[in-house]
Coordinates of C-alpha atoms and ligand atoms in Angstrom, one line a residue:
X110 CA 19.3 23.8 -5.1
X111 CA 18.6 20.0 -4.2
X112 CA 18.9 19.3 -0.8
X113 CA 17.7 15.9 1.0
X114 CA 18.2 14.5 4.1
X115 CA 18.5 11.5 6.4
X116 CA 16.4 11.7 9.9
X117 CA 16.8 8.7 12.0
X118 CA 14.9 8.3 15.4
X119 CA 17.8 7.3 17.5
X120 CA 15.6 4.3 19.5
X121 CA 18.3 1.8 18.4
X122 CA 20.9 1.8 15.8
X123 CA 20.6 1.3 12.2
X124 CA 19.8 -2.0 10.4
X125 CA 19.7 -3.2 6.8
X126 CA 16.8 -1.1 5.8
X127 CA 17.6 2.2 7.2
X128 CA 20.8 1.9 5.5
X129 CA 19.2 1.3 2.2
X130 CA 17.5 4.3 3.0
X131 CA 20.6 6.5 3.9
X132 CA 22.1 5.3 0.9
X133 CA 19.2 6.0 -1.3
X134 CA 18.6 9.8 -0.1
X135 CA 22.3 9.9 -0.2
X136 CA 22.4 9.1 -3.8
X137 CA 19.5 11.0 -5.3
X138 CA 21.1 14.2 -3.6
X139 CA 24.4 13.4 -5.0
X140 CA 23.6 12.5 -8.0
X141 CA 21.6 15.9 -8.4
X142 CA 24.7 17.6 -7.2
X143 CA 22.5 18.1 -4.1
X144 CA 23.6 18.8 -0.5
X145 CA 22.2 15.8 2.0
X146 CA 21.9 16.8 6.0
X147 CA 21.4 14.7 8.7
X148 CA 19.1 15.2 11.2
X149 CA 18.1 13.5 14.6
X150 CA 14.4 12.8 14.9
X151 CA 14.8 12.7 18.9
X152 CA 12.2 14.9 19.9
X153 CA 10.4 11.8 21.6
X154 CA 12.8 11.1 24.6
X155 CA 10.7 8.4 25.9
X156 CA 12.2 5.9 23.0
X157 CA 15.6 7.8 22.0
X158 CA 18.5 7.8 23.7
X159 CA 21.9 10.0 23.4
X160 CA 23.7 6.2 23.3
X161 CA 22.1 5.4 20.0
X162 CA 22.3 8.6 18.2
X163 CA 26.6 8.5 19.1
X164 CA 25.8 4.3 17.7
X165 CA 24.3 6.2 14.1
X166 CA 26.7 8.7 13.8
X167 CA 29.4 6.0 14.0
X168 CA 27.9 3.6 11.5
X169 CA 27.6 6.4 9.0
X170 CA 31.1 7.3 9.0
X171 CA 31.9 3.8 8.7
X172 CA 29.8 3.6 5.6
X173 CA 31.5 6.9 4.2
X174 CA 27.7 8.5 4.6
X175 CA 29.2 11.9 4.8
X176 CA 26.8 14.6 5.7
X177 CA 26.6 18.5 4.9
X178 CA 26.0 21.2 6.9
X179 CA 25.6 20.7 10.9
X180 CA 23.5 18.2 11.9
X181 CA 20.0 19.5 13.3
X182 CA 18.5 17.8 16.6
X183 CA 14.6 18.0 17.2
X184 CA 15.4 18.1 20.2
X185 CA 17.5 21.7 19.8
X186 CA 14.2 22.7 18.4
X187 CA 11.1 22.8 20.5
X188 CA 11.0 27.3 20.6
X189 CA 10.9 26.5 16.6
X190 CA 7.7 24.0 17.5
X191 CA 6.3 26.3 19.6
X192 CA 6.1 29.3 17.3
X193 CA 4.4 27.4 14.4
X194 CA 1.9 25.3 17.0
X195 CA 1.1 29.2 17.7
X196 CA 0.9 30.1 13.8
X197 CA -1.8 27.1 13.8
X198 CA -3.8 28.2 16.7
X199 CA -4.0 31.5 15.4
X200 CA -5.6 30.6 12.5
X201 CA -8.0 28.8 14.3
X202 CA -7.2 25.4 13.0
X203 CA -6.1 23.3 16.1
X204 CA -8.7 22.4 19.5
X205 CA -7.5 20.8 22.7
X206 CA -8.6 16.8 22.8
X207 CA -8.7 15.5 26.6
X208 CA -10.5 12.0 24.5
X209 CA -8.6 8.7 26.1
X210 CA -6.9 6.2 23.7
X211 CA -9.6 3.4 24.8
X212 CA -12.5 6.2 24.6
X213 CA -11.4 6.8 20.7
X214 CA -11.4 2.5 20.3
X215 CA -14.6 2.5 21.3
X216 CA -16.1 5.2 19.3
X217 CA -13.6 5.1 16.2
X218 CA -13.4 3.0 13.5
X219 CA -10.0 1.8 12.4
X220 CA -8.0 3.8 10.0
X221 CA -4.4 4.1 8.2
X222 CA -3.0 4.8 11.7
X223 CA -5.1 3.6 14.4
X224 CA -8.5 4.5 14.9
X225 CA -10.1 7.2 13.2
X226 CA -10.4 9.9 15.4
X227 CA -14.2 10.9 15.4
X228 CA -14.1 14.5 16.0
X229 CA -15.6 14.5 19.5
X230 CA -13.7 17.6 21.1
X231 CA -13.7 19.4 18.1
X232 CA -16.6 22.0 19.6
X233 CA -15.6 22.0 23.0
X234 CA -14.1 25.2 24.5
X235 CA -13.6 24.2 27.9
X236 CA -10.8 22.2 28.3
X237 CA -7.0 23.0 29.2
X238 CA -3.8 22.1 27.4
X239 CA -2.3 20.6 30.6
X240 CA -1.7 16.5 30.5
X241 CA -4.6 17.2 27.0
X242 CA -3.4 16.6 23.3
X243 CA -4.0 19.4 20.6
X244 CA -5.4 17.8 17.4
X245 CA -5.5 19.9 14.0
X246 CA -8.6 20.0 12.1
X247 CA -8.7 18.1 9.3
X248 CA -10.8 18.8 5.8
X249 CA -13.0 16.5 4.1
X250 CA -10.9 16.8 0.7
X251 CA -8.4 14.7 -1.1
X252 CA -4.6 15.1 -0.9
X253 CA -3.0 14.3 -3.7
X254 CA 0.7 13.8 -4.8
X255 CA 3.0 12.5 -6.9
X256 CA 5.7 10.0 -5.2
X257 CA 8.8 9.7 -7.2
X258 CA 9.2 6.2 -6.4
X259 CA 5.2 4.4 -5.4
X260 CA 3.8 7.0 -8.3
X261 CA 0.5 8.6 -7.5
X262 CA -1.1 8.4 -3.9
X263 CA -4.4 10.1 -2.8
X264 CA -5.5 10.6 0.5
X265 CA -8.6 12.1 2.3
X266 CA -7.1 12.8 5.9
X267 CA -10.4 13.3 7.8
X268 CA -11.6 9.8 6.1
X269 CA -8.7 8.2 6.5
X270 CA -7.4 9.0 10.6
X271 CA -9.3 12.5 11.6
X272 CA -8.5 15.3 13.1
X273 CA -4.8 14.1 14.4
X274 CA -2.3 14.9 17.5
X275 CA 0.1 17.8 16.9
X276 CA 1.1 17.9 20.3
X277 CA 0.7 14.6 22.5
X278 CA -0.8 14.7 25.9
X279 CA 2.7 14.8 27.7
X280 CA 3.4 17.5 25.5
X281 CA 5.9 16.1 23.6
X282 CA 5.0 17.4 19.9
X283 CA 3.9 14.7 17.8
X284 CA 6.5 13.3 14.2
X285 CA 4.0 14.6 12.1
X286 CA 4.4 18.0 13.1
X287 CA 8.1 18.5 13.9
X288 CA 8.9 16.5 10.8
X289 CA 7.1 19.2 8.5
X290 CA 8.7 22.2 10.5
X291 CA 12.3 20.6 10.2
X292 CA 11.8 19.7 6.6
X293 CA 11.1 23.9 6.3
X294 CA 13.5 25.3 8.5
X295 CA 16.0 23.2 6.5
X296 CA 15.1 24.2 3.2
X297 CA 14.7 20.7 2.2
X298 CA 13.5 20.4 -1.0
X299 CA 13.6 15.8 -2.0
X300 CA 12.6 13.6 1.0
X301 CA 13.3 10.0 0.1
X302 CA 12.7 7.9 2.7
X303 CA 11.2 4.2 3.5
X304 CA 7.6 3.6 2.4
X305 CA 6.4 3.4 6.0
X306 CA 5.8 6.7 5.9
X307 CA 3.6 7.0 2.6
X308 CA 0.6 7.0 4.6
X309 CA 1.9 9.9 6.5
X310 CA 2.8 12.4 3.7
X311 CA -0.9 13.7 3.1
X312 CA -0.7 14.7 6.7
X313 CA 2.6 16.6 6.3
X314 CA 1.5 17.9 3.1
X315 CA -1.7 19.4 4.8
X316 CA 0.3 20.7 7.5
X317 CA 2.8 22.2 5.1
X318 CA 0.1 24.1 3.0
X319 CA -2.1 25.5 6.6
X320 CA 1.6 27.0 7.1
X321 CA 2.0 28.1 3.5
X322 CA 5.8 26.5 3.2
X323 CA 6.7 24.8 0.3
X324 CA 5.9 21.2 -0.4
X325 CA 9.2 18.9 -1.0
X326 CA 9.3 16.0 -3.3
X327 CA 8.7 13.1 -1.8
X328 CA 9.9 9.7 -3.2
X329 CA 9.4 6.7 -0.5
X330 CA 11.2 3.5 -1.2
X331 CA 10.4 -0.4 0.1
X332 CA 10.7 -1.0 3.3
X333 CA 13.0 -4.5 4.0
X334 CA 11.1 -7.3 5.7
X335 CA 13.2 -10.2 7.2
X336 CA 11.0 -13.7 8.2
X337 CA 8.2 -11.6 7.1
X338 CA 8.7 -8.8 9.7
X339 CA 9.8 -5.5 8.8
X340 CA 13.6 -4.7 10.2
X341 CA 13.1 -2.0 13.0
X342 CA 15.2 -0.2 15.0
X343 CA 12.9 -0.3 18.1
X344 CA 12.8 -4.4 18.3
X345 CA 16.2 -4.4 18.3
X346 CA 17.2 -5.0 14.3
X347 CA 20.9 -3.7 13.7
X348 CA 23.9 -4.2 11.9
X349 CA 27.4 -4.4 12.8
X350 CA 29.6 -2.1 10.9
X351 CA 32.9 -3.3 11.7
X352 CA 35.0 -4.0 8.2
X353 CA 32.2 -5.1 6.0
X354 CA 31.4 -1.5 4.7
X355 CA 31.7 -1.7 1.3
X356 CA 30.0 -5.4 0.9
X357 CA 26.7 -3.4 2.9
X358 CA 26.7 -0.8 0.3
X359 CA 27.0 -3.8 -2.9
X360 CA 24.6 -5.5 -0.6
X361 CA 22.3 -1.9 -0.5
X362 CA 22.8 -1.5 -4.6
X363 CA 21.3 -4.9 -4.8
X364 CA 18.5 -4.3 -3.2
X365 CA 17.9 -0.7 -4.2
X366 CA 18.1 -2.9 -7.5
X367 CA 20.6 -0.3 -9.4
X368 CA 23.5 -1.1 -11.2
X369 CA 26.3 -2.9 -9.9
X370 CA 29.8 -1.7 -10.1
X371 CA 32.8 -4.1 -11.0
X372 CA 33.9 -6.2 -8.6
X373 CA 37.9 -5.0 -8.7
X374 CA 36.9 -1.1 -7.8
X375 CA 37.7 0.4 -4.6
X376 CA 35.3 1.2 -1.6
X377 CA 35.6 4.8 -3.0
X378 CA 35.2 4.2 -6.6
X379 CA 31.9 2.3 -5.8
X380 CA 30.6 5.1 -3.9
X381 CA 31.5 7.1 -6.9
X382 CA 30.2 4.6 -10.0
X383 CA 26.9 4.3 -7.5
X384 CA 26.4 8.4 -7.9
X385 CA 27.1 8.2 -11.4
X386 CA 24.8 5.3 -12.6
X387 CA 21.8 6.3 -9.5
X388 CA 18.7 5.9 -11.4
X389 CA 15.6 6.6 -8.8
X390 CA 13.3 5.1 -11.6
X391 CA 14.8 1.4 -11.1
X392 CA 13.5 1.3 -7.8
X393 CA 11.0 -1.0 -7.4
X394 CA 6.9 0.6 -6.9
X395 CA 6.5 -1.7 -4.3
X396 CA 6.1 -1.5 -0.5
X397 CA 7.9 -3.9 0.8
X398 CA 11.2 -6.3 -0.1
X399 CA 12.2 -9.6 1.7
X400 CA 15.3 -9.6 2.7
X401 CA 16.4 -13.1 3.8
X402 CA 18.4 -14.1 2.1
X403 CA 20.7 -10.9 2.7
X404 CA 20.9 -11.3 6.6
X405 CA 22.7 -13.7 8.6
X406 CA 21.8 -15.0 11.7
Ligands
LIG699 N1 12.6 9.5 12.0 C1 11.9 8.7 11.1 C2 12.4 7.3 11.2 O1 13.5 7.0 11.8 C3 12.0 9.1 9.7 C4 11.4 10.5 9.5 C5 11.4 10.9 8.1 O2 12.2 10.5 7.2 O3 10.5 11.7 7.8 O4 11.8 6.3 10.8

C-alpha cells in the first residue's frame, strides 16, 4: 500500500515552498489512495524548537493537511538510531573521524555538499567516539535512480562528497541517517519532497541497501526561489495562515502547475477536484521556480 509522508525540520514555520511540498506529497498519496504521515525531522535540537513544530502543526490544520496515523518525532527515536548505527558497525562499514571541518577545507576538494571528504581516518584504529564523528564508507560505484519528477540522476558518492557523517561530533545523528531509518520504520514507500534534497538520495539509497531495507520512490519537486533566494525556514521565510487557506492551496496548484479547479467550488471541493485531476507528470523537471510574483511583501 502507498504511503508518503511530510517531514519538516521544525527550525521555523512553514513558507510558500514547503507548503507546495506538503501539498504535493499530500496529493500523490491521495490520489493513489495512499495513507500520508507526518513526521518531525527534530532530531537536531540545536536549530528546532518545540515552539515551531506547535507553529507547523497549526498551519497544517489550517490548510486541511490532514495526516494519518500518529505523528513520529526523531527525536522519540534515538534507541531506533542506535540499533542500526550498531547494525553498520557490525558489518564493518563505519570508522570514527576526529578530522576538523577546516582540516578537511584544506585537504578536500569541494563537492555536492561541502568538501569532499578525503578519507584520512578511514585506517586509523585508535581514536574514540567521544566529541569524534563516525563516517560510513563509501564505494567507488555509481548510484543510480529513477526520480519521478527530475527523471534519471546518477551519482558516485565517494566522487561526489566521501566517506560522510552518520553521527556528528556532538553526537547528534546526522539527516542522512535518521532520515533513511524513519523512512523504514515507517514503511514508507513514495517520498516526494523539494529538489534540495536530490543530491542527497544516492546517500540514503546507499544507506538503505548496506541495511538491506527497501528503497522508496523518490520523486523531488522545484524548490521556490523568491528575489533569487530560495524560501527557507531557517532565515526566517513563513507564511501566515490566518483565512487565506484556500487562495494558498490555488496559489500551490499554480505553481505545482496542475489543473485548476473552478473558481465557484468550495475550500473542500478544491481539495477534492485537486486529488482527482493530481497528475505528478505535469510537474515541471526543473530545480528551481521563482516565485515573485506569488509573495507579498
Ligand atoms: N526535514 C527536511 C526538511 O525540512 C526534509 C526531509 C525529507 O523530506 O527527507 O527540509
Amino acid at each position: 500500500m502507498y504511503k508518503g509522508r511530510f517531514a519538516p525540520s521544525p527550525s521555523g514555520p512553514l513558507h510558500l515552498g514547503s507548503i507546495s511540498t506538503a501539498i504535493a506529497s499530500y496529493l500523490d498519496a491521495k490520489s493513489n489512495q495512499g495513507l500520508w504521515l507526518l513526521r518531525i525531522d527534530d532530531i537536531d535540537s540545536t536549530r528546532t524548537t518545540s515552539h515551531f513544530t506547535k507553529m507547523i502543526l497549526k498551519q497544517l490544520d489550517d490548510l486541511h493537511l490532514h495526516w494519518d496515523e500518529t505523528i513520529q518525532y526523531q527525536s522519540k527515536r534515538l534507541e531506533n538510531y542506535r540499533h542500526y548505527l550498531d547494525s553498520l558497525n557490525e558489518i564493518k562499514c563505519t570508522y570514527i573521524c576526529n578530522c576538523s571541518r577546516k582540516k578537511i577545507s584544506e585537504q578536500g576538494e569541494l563537492g555536492i555538499d561541502g568538501y569532499i571528504y578525503p578519507g584520512t581516518c578511514r585506517l586509523k584504529s585508535n581514536l574514540m567516539h567521544r566529541n569524534n564523528s563516525i563516517r560510513i564508507i563509501t564505494l567507488d560505484e555509481m548510484i543510480t535512480f529513477e526520480d519521478k519528477v527530475q527523471g534519471s540522476v546518477q551519482q558516485n558518492i565517494l566522487k561526489h562528497c566521501g566517506d560522510f557523517i552518520i553521527n556528528r561530533s556532538d553526537e547528534i545523528f546526522a539527516y542522512q541517517f535518521c532520515v533513511v531509518i524513519d523512512d523504514y520504520l515507517d514503511k514508507i514507500t513514495n517520498v516526494i519532497r523539494g529538489s534540495d534534497l536530490l543530491e542527497s538520495t544516492p546517500r540514503q539509497i546507499y544507506i538503505h541497501k548496506k541495511l538491506k531495507f527497501d528503497i522508496p520512490d523518490y520523486g523531488h519537486i522545484p524548490v521556490l526561489n523568491f528575489k533569487n533566494k530560495k524560501l527557507s525556514k531557517g532565515n526566517g521565510d513563513h507564511l501566515d495562515i490566518n483565512n487565506d487557506a484556500q487562495k494558498i492551496w490555488l496559489t500551490c496548484l499554480k505553481i505545482l502547475n496542475q489543473r485548476m479547479p473552478n473558481k465557484d467550488l468550495s475550500f473542500k471541493e478544491i481539495i477534492r477536484h485537486a486529488i482527482e485531476y493530481w497528475d505528478i507528470k505535469k510537474l515541471k523537471k526543473i530545480k528551481s521556480i521563482d516565485v515573485d510574483e506569488h509573495i507579498q511583501t
